Amino acid sequence: MSVVAFPGQPDTAPVGPTTATAVDRFLDSITAATTRVGYAETLRRLLAITGPQFPAAALQPEHYAAAMERWTAATAATWNRHLSALASFTTWAQRQEILATNPARRLERRKSARRGDRSIPRTRLETLFTDDRHALRERVLWRLLYETAARAEEILTLNIEDLDPEFRRARVTSKGGSIEYVHWATPTARLLPRLLASRTSGPLFLADRRAPTSGPRVPADGDIDPTTRRGRLSYPRAEYLFKTASATLDPHRQGWTLHQLRHSALQHLAQAGRSAPELQAKSRHQHLASLGHYVRLGEETSARITAETDPIQRRRTR
């Protein structure tokens, strides 16, 4: 751990918790396991810059800038994700009257460079899903994300108790906090029993190692399998595995994101002729307008619709 000294730091520590204490309290306030793990990665970098005993009230823009230097060369999405973690911590600290200023005020979000169509071709997805070189856990996760068109956080936070195999559905907590159901198809139904084996409770997707029993990274009891004591698979780890596995199939050689599985599912359903209300039911979006970010069918679809609805069509020969 390296501690970087900045000019202008106070000679006497302000009254209030240390940065390490404030970070621990903030992470404890987050109920979503995947969000907590993601934020912890960013805030550990901040602690490496300041040192754990540095007073949280004395945090400055220089500390935040130094923490973000690690991701200077990262993609816009990665940069924005870590910046969001610092911004969320700042907002919480201000509500708790720990911080009087905003140390993130000099940092700006980056604009993502859109590729246009973010969907993944079906044939390449099927190659990923059926390649036995990838672990069963990953293949089940990828299929489940694609077949349900659910958000990655919703699926990664599933417990075995949330599954309803008879009706091929699972109970998830949606983005707004509502309890909703997502549905899967036959390929997932065939793989799930192999993944579950004899387990009847605990997280559906488990990490490779046993969860730590002490220290700041100890997960909540609900995120630990009661039999193996392995923790829940984290979003960053699941994302890394998918990007690595898909890099060879991606023309850009960067690999795809888990969220692109949701994009792909909705795009493919739209190409198959599903209506907007049907897509809304599948995606569980509150507003139809939100589907515009996911479904972009392009000129070929426009031409086909125009031809099919042409009132003066060429007579078919018998």
PDB file of N, CA and C in Angstrom, residues 223-274:
ATOM      1  N   ASP A 223     -24.638 -14.046   1.172  1.00  0.00           N
ATOM      2  CA  ASP A 223     -23.830 -14.166  -0.033  1.00  0.00           C
ATOM      3  C   ASP A 223     -22.821 -15.305   0.062  1.00  0.00           C
ATOM      4  N   ILE A 224     -23.039 -16.229   1.007  1.00  0.00           N
ATOM      5  CA  ILE A 224     -22.140 -17.364   1.204  1.00  0.00           C
ATOM      6  C   ILE A 224     -22.930 -18.659   1.113  1.00  0.00           C
ATOM      7  N   ASP A 225     -22.412 -19.616   0.356  1.00  0.00           N
ATOM      8  CA  ASP A 225     -23.048 -20.926   0.278  1.00  0.00           C
ATOM      9  C   ASP A 225     -22.874 -21.643   1.620  1.00  0.00           C
ATOM     10  N   PRO A 226     -23.962 -22.101   2.240  1.00  0.00           N
ATOM     11  CA  PRO A 226     -23.860 -22.701   3.571  1.00  0.00           C
ATOM     12  C   PRO A 226     -23.054 -23.992   3.620  1.00  0.00           C
ATOM     13  N   THR A 227     -22.928 -24.682   2.497  1.00  0.00           N
ATOM     14  CA  THR A 227     -22.211 -25.964   2.484  1.00  0.00           C
ATOM     15  C   THR A 227     -20.733 -25.798   2.158  1.00  0.00           C
ATOM     16  N   THR A 228     -20.439 -25.137   1.048  1.00  0.00           N
ATOM     17  CA  THR A 228     -19.048 -25.005   0.610  1.00  0.00           C
ATOM     18  C   THR A 228     -18.350 -23.781   1.192  1.00  0.00           C
ATOM     19  N   ARG A 229     -19.140 -22.819   1.720  1.00  0.00           N
ATOM     20  CA  ARG A 229     -18.630 -21.559   2.264  1.00  0.00           C
ATOM     21  C   ARG A 229     -17.989 -20.697   1.173  1.00  0.00           C
ATOM     22  N   ARG A 230     -18.318 -20.967  -0.072  1.00  0.00           N
ATOM     23  CA  ARG A 230     -17.870 -20.106  -1.157  1.00  0.00           C
ATOM     24  C   ARG A 230     -18.810 -18.917  -1.278  1.00  0.00           C
ATOM     25  N   GLY A 231     -18.239 -17.757  -1.644  1.00  0.00           N
ATOM     26  CA  GLY A 231     -19.043 -16.560  -1.764  1.00  0.00           C
ATOM     27  C   GLY A 231     -19.761 -16.468  -3.096  1.00  0.00           C
ATOM     28  N   ARG A 232     -20.557 -15.436  -3.242  1.00  0.00           N
ATOM     29  CA  ARG A 232     -21.295 -15.196  -4.484  1.00  0.00           C
ATOM     30  C   ARG A 232     -20.339 -14.678  -5.563  1.00  0.00           C
ATOM     31  N   LEU A 233     -20.539 -15.115  -6.799  1.00  0.00           N
ATOM     32  CA  LEU A 233     -19.751 -14.624  -7.928  1.00  0.00           C
ATOM     33  C   LEU A 233     -20.006 -13.136  -8.105  1.00  0.00           C
ATOM     34  N   SER A 234     -18.950 -12.342  -8.185  1.00  0.00           N
ATOM     35  CA  SER A 234     -19.090 -10.892  -8.293  1.00  0.00           C
ATOM     36  C   SER A 234     -19.279 -10.459  -9.748  1.00  0.00           C
ATOM     37  N   TYR A 235     -19.862  -9.298  -9.919  1.00  0.00           N
ATOM     38  CA  TYR A 235     -20.052  -8.738 -11.259  1.00  0.00           C
ATOM     39  C   TYR A 235     -18.703  -8.515 -11.959  1.00  0.00           C
ATOM     40  N   PRO A 236     -17.712  -7.861 -11.313  1.00  0.00           N
ATOM     41  CA  PRO A 236     -16.435  -7.658 -12.016  1.00  0.00           C
ATOM     42  C   PRO A 236     -15.798  -8.959 -12.492  1.00  0.00           C
ATOM     43  N   ARG A 237     -15.852 -10.004 -11.671  1.00  0.00           N
ATOM     44  CA  ARG A 237     -15.251 -11.281 -12.068  1.00  0.00           C
ATOM     45  C   ARG A 237     -16.029 -11.914 -13.224  1.00  0.00           C
ATOM     46  N   ALA A 238     -17.353 -11.893 -13.141  1.00  0.00           N
ATOM     47  CA  ALA A 238     -18.182 -12.460 -14.210  1.00  0.00           C
ATOM     48  C   ALA A 238     -17.979 -11.695 -15.515  1.00  0.00           C
ATOM     49  N   GLU A 239     -17.866 -10.375 -15.419  1.00  0.00           N
ATOM     50  CA  GLU A 239     -17.641  -9.554 -16.610  1.00  0.00           C
ATOM     51  C   GLU A 239     -16.287  -9.868 -17.234  1.00  0.00           C
ATOM     52  N   TYR A 240     -15.266  -9.996 -16.403  1.00  0.00           N
ATOM     53  CA  TYR A 240     -13.919 -10.302 -16.900  1.00  0.00           C
ATOM     54  C   TYR A 240     -13.905 -11.644 -17.638  1.00  0.00           C
ATOM     55  N   LEU A 241     -14.536 -12.654 -17.063  1.00  0.00           N
ATOM     56  CA  LEU A 241     -14.552 -13.978 -17.681  1.00  0.00           C
ATOM     57  C   LEU A 241     -15.273 -13.959 -19.031  1.00  0.00           C
ATOM     58  N   PHE A 242     -16.366 -13.203 -19.117  1.00  0.00           N
ATOM     59  CA  PHE A 242     -17.104 -13.150 -20.376  1.00  0.00           C
ATOM     60  C   PHE A 242     -16.319 -12.396 -21.441  1.00  0.00           C
ATOM     61  N   LYS A 243     -15.708 -11.266 -21.066  1.00  0.00           N
ATOM     62  CA  LYS A 243     -14.915 -10.508 -22.033  1.00  0.00           C
ATOM     63  C   LYS A 243     -13.734 -11.334 -22.530  1.00  0.00           C
ATOM     64  N   THR A 244     -13.104 -12.068 -21.623  1.00  0.00           N
ATOM     65  CA  THR A 244     -11.965 -12.894 -22.018  1.00  0.00           C
ATOM     66  C   THR A 244     -12.393 -14.014 -22.965  1.00  0.00           C
ATOM     67  N   ALA A 245     -13.505 -14.668 -22.636  1.00  0.00           N
ATOM     68  CA  ALA A 245     -13.979 -15.782 -23.451  1.00  0.00           C
ATOM     69  C   ALA A 245     -14.453 -15.328 -24.831  1.00  0.00           C
ATOM     70  N   SER A 246     -15.004 -14.124 -24.914  1.00  0.00           N
ATOM     71  CA  SER A 246     -15.587 -13.659 -26.179  1.00  0.00           C
ATOM     72  C   SER A 246     -14.619 -12.845 -27.029  1.00  0.00           C
ATOM     73  N   ALA A 247     -13.427 -12.575 -26.518  1.00  0.00           N
ATOM     74  CA  ALA A 247     -12.485 -11.713 -27.245  1.00  0.00           C
ATOM     75  C   ALA A 247     -12.116 -12.293 -28.609  1.00  0.00           C
ATOM     76  N   THR A 248     -11.973 -13.611 -28.688  1.00  0.00           N
ATOM     77  CA  THR A 248     -11.571 -14.213 -29.965  1.00  0.00           C
ATOM     78  C   THR A 248     -12.681 -14.164 -31.009  1.00  0.00           C
ATOM     79  N   LEU A 249     -13.931 -14.039 -30.563  1.00  0.00           N
ATOM     80  CA  LEU A 249     -15.063 -13.985 -31.496  1.00  0.00           C
ATOM     81  C   LEU A 249     -15.457 -12.553 -31.843  1.00  0.00           C
ATOM     82  N   ASP A 250     -15.006 -11.602 -31.042  1.00  0.00           N
ATOM     83  CA  ASP A 250     -15.324 -10.197 -31.273  1.00  0.00           C
ATOM     84  C   ASP A 250     -14.406  -9.645 -32.358  1.00  0.00           C
ATOM     85  N   PRO A 251     -14.948  -9.075 -33.444  1.00  0.00           N
ATOM     86  CA  PRO A 251     -14.085  -8.518 -34.497  1.00  0.00           C
ATOM     87  C   PRO A 251     -13.130  -7.447 -33.990  1.00  0.00           C
ATOM     88  N   HIS A 252     -13.514  -6.763 -32.901  1.00  0.00           N
ATOM     89  CA  HIS A 252     -12.667  -5.711 -32.325  1.00  0.00           C
ATOM     90  C   HIS A 252     -11.635  -6.277 -31.346  1.00  0.00           C
ATOM     91  N   ARG A 253     -11.742  -7.587 -31.053  1.00  0.00           N
ATOM     92  CA  ARG A 253     -10.828  -8.293 -30.150  1.00  0.00           C
ATOM     93  C   ARG A 253     -10.830  -7.704 -28.734  1.00  0.00           C
ATOM     94  N   GLN A 254     -11.911  -7.033 -28.367  1.00  0.00           N
ATOM     95  CA  GLN A 254     -12.016  -6.468 -27.023  1.00  0.00           C
ATOM     96  C   GLN A 254     -12.877  -7.327 -26.108  1.00  0.00           C
ATOM     97  N   GLY A 255     -13.652  -8.202 -26.699  1.00  0.00           N
ATOM     98  CA  GLY A 255     -14.594  -8.983 -25.909  1.00  0.00           C
ATOM     99  C   GLY A 255     -15.870  -8.201 -25.658  1.00  0.00           C
ATOM    100  N   TRP A 256     -16.949  -8.918 -25.389  1.00  0.00           N
ATOM    101  CA  TRP A 256     -18.240  -8.281 -25.163  1.00  0.00           C
ATOM    102  C   TRP A 256     -18.541  -8.171 -23.676  1.00  0.00           C
ATOM    103  N   THR A 257     -19.522  -7.360 -23.342  1.00  0.00           N
ATOM    104  CA  THR A 257     -19.925  -7.170 -21.947  1.00  0.00           C
ATOM    105  C   THR A 257     -21.164  -8.010 -21.646  1.00  0.00           C
ATOM    106  N   LEU A 258     -21.390  -8.264 -20.378  1.00  0.00           N
ATOM    107  CA  LEU A 258     -22.585  -9.009 -19.978  1.00  0.00           C
ATOM    108  C   LEU A 258     -23.854  -8.270 -20.376  1.00  0.00           C
ATOM    109  N   HIS A 259     -23.817  -6.939 -20.333  1.00  0.00           N
ATOM    110  CA  HIS A 259     -25.011  -6.172 -20.678  1.00  0.00           C
ATOM    111  C   HIS A 259     -25.376  -6.328 -22.144  1.00  0.00           C
ATOM    112  N   GLN A 260     -24.395  -6.652 -22.990  1.00  0.00           N
ATOM    113  CA  GLN A 260     -24.692  -6.855 -24.412  1.00  0.00           C
ATOM    114  C   GLN A 260     -25.526  -8.106 -24.647  1.00  0.00           C
ATOM    115  N   LEU A 261     -25.542  -9.026 -23.688  1.00  0.00           N
ATOM    116  CA  LEU A 261     -26.428 -10.187 -23.812  1.00  0.00           C
ATOM    117  C   LEU A 261     -27.887  -9.745 -23.734  1.00  0.00           C
ATOM    118  N   ARG A 262     -28.175  -8.785 -22.889  1.00  0.00           N
ATOM    119  CA  ARG A 262     -29.533  -8.222 -22.805  1.00  0.00           C
ATOM    120  C   ARG A 262     -29.875  -7.488 -24.101  1.00  0.00           C
ATOM    121  N   HIS A 263     -28.939  -6.670 -24.587  1.00  0.00           N
ATOM    122  CA  HIS A 263     -29.135  -5.995 -25.871  1.00  0.00           C
ATOM    123  C   HIS A 263     -29.432  -7.008 -26.970  1.00  0.00           C
ATOM    124  N   SER A 264     -28.640  -8.055 -27.012  1.00  0.00           N
ATOM    125  CA  SER A 264     -28.765  -9.047 -28.086  1.00  0.00           C
ATOM    126  C   SER A 264     -30.102  -9.752 -28.038  1.00  0.00           C
ATOM    127  N   ALA A 265     -30.522 -10.139 -26.839  1.00  0.00           N
ATOM    128  CA  ALA A 265     -31.791 -10.850 -26.704  1.00  0.00           C
ATOM    129  C   ALA A 265     -32.951 -10.013 -27.240  1.00  0.00           C
ATOM    130  N   LEU A 266     -32.993  -8.738 -26.862  1.00  0.00           N
ATOM    131  CA  LEU A 266     -34.095  -7.877 -27.287  1.00  0.00           C
ATOM    132  C   LEU A 266     -34.004  -7.571 -28.782  1.00  0.00           C
ATOM    133  N   GLN A 267     -32.784  -7.383 -29.267  1.00  0.00           N
ATOM    134  CA  GLN A 267     -32.609  -7.114 -30.691  1.00  0.00           C
ATOM    135  C   GLN A 267     -33.053  -8.312 -31.528  1.00  0.00           C
ATOM    136  N   HIS A 268     -32.677  -9.495 -31.111  1.00  0.00           N
ATOM    137  CA  HIS A 268     -33.034 -10.690 -31.870  1.00  0.00           C
ATOM    138  C   HIS A 268     -34.541 -10.942 -31.833  1.00  0.00           C
ATOM    139  N   LEU A 269     -35.171 -10.663 -30.705  1.00  0.00           N
ATOM    140  CA  LEU A 269     -36.627 -10.808 -30.617  1.00  0.00           C
ATOM    141  C   LEU A 269     -37.323  -9.803 -31.534  1.00  0.00           C
ATOM    142  N   ALA A 270     -36.779  -8.591 -31.586  1.00  0.00           N
ATOM    143  CA  ALA A 270     -37.363  -7.580 -32.475  1.00  0.00           C
ATOM    144  C   ALA A 270     -37.203  -7.989 -33.927  1.00  0.00           C
ATOM    145  N   GLN A 271     -36.048  -8.539 -34.281  1.00  0.00           N
ATOM    146  CA  GLN A 271     -35.828  -8.995 -35.652  1.00  0.00           C
ATOM    147  C   GLN A 271     -36.756 -10.145 -36.018  1.00  0.00           C
ATOM    148  N   ALA A 272     -37.174 -10.898 -35.018  1.00  0.00           N
ATOM    149  CA  ALA A 272     -38.095 -12.012 -35.255  1.00  0.00           C
ATOM    150  C   ALA A 272     -39.546 -11.550 -35.361  1.00  0.00           C
ATOM    151  N   GLY A 273     -39.771 -10.247 -35.226  1.00  0.00           N
ATOM    152  CA  GLY A 273     -41.107  -9.705 -35.432  1.00  0.00           C
ATOM    153  C   GLY A 273     -41.919  -9.469 -34.177  1.00  0.00           C
ATOM    154  N   ARG A 274     -41.306  -9.577 -33.001  1.00  0.00           N
ATOM    155  CA  ARG A 274     -42.043  -9.322 -31.762  1.00  0.00           C
ATOM    156  C   ARG A 274     -42.408  -7.847 -31.660  1.00  0.00           C
TER     157      ARG A 274
END
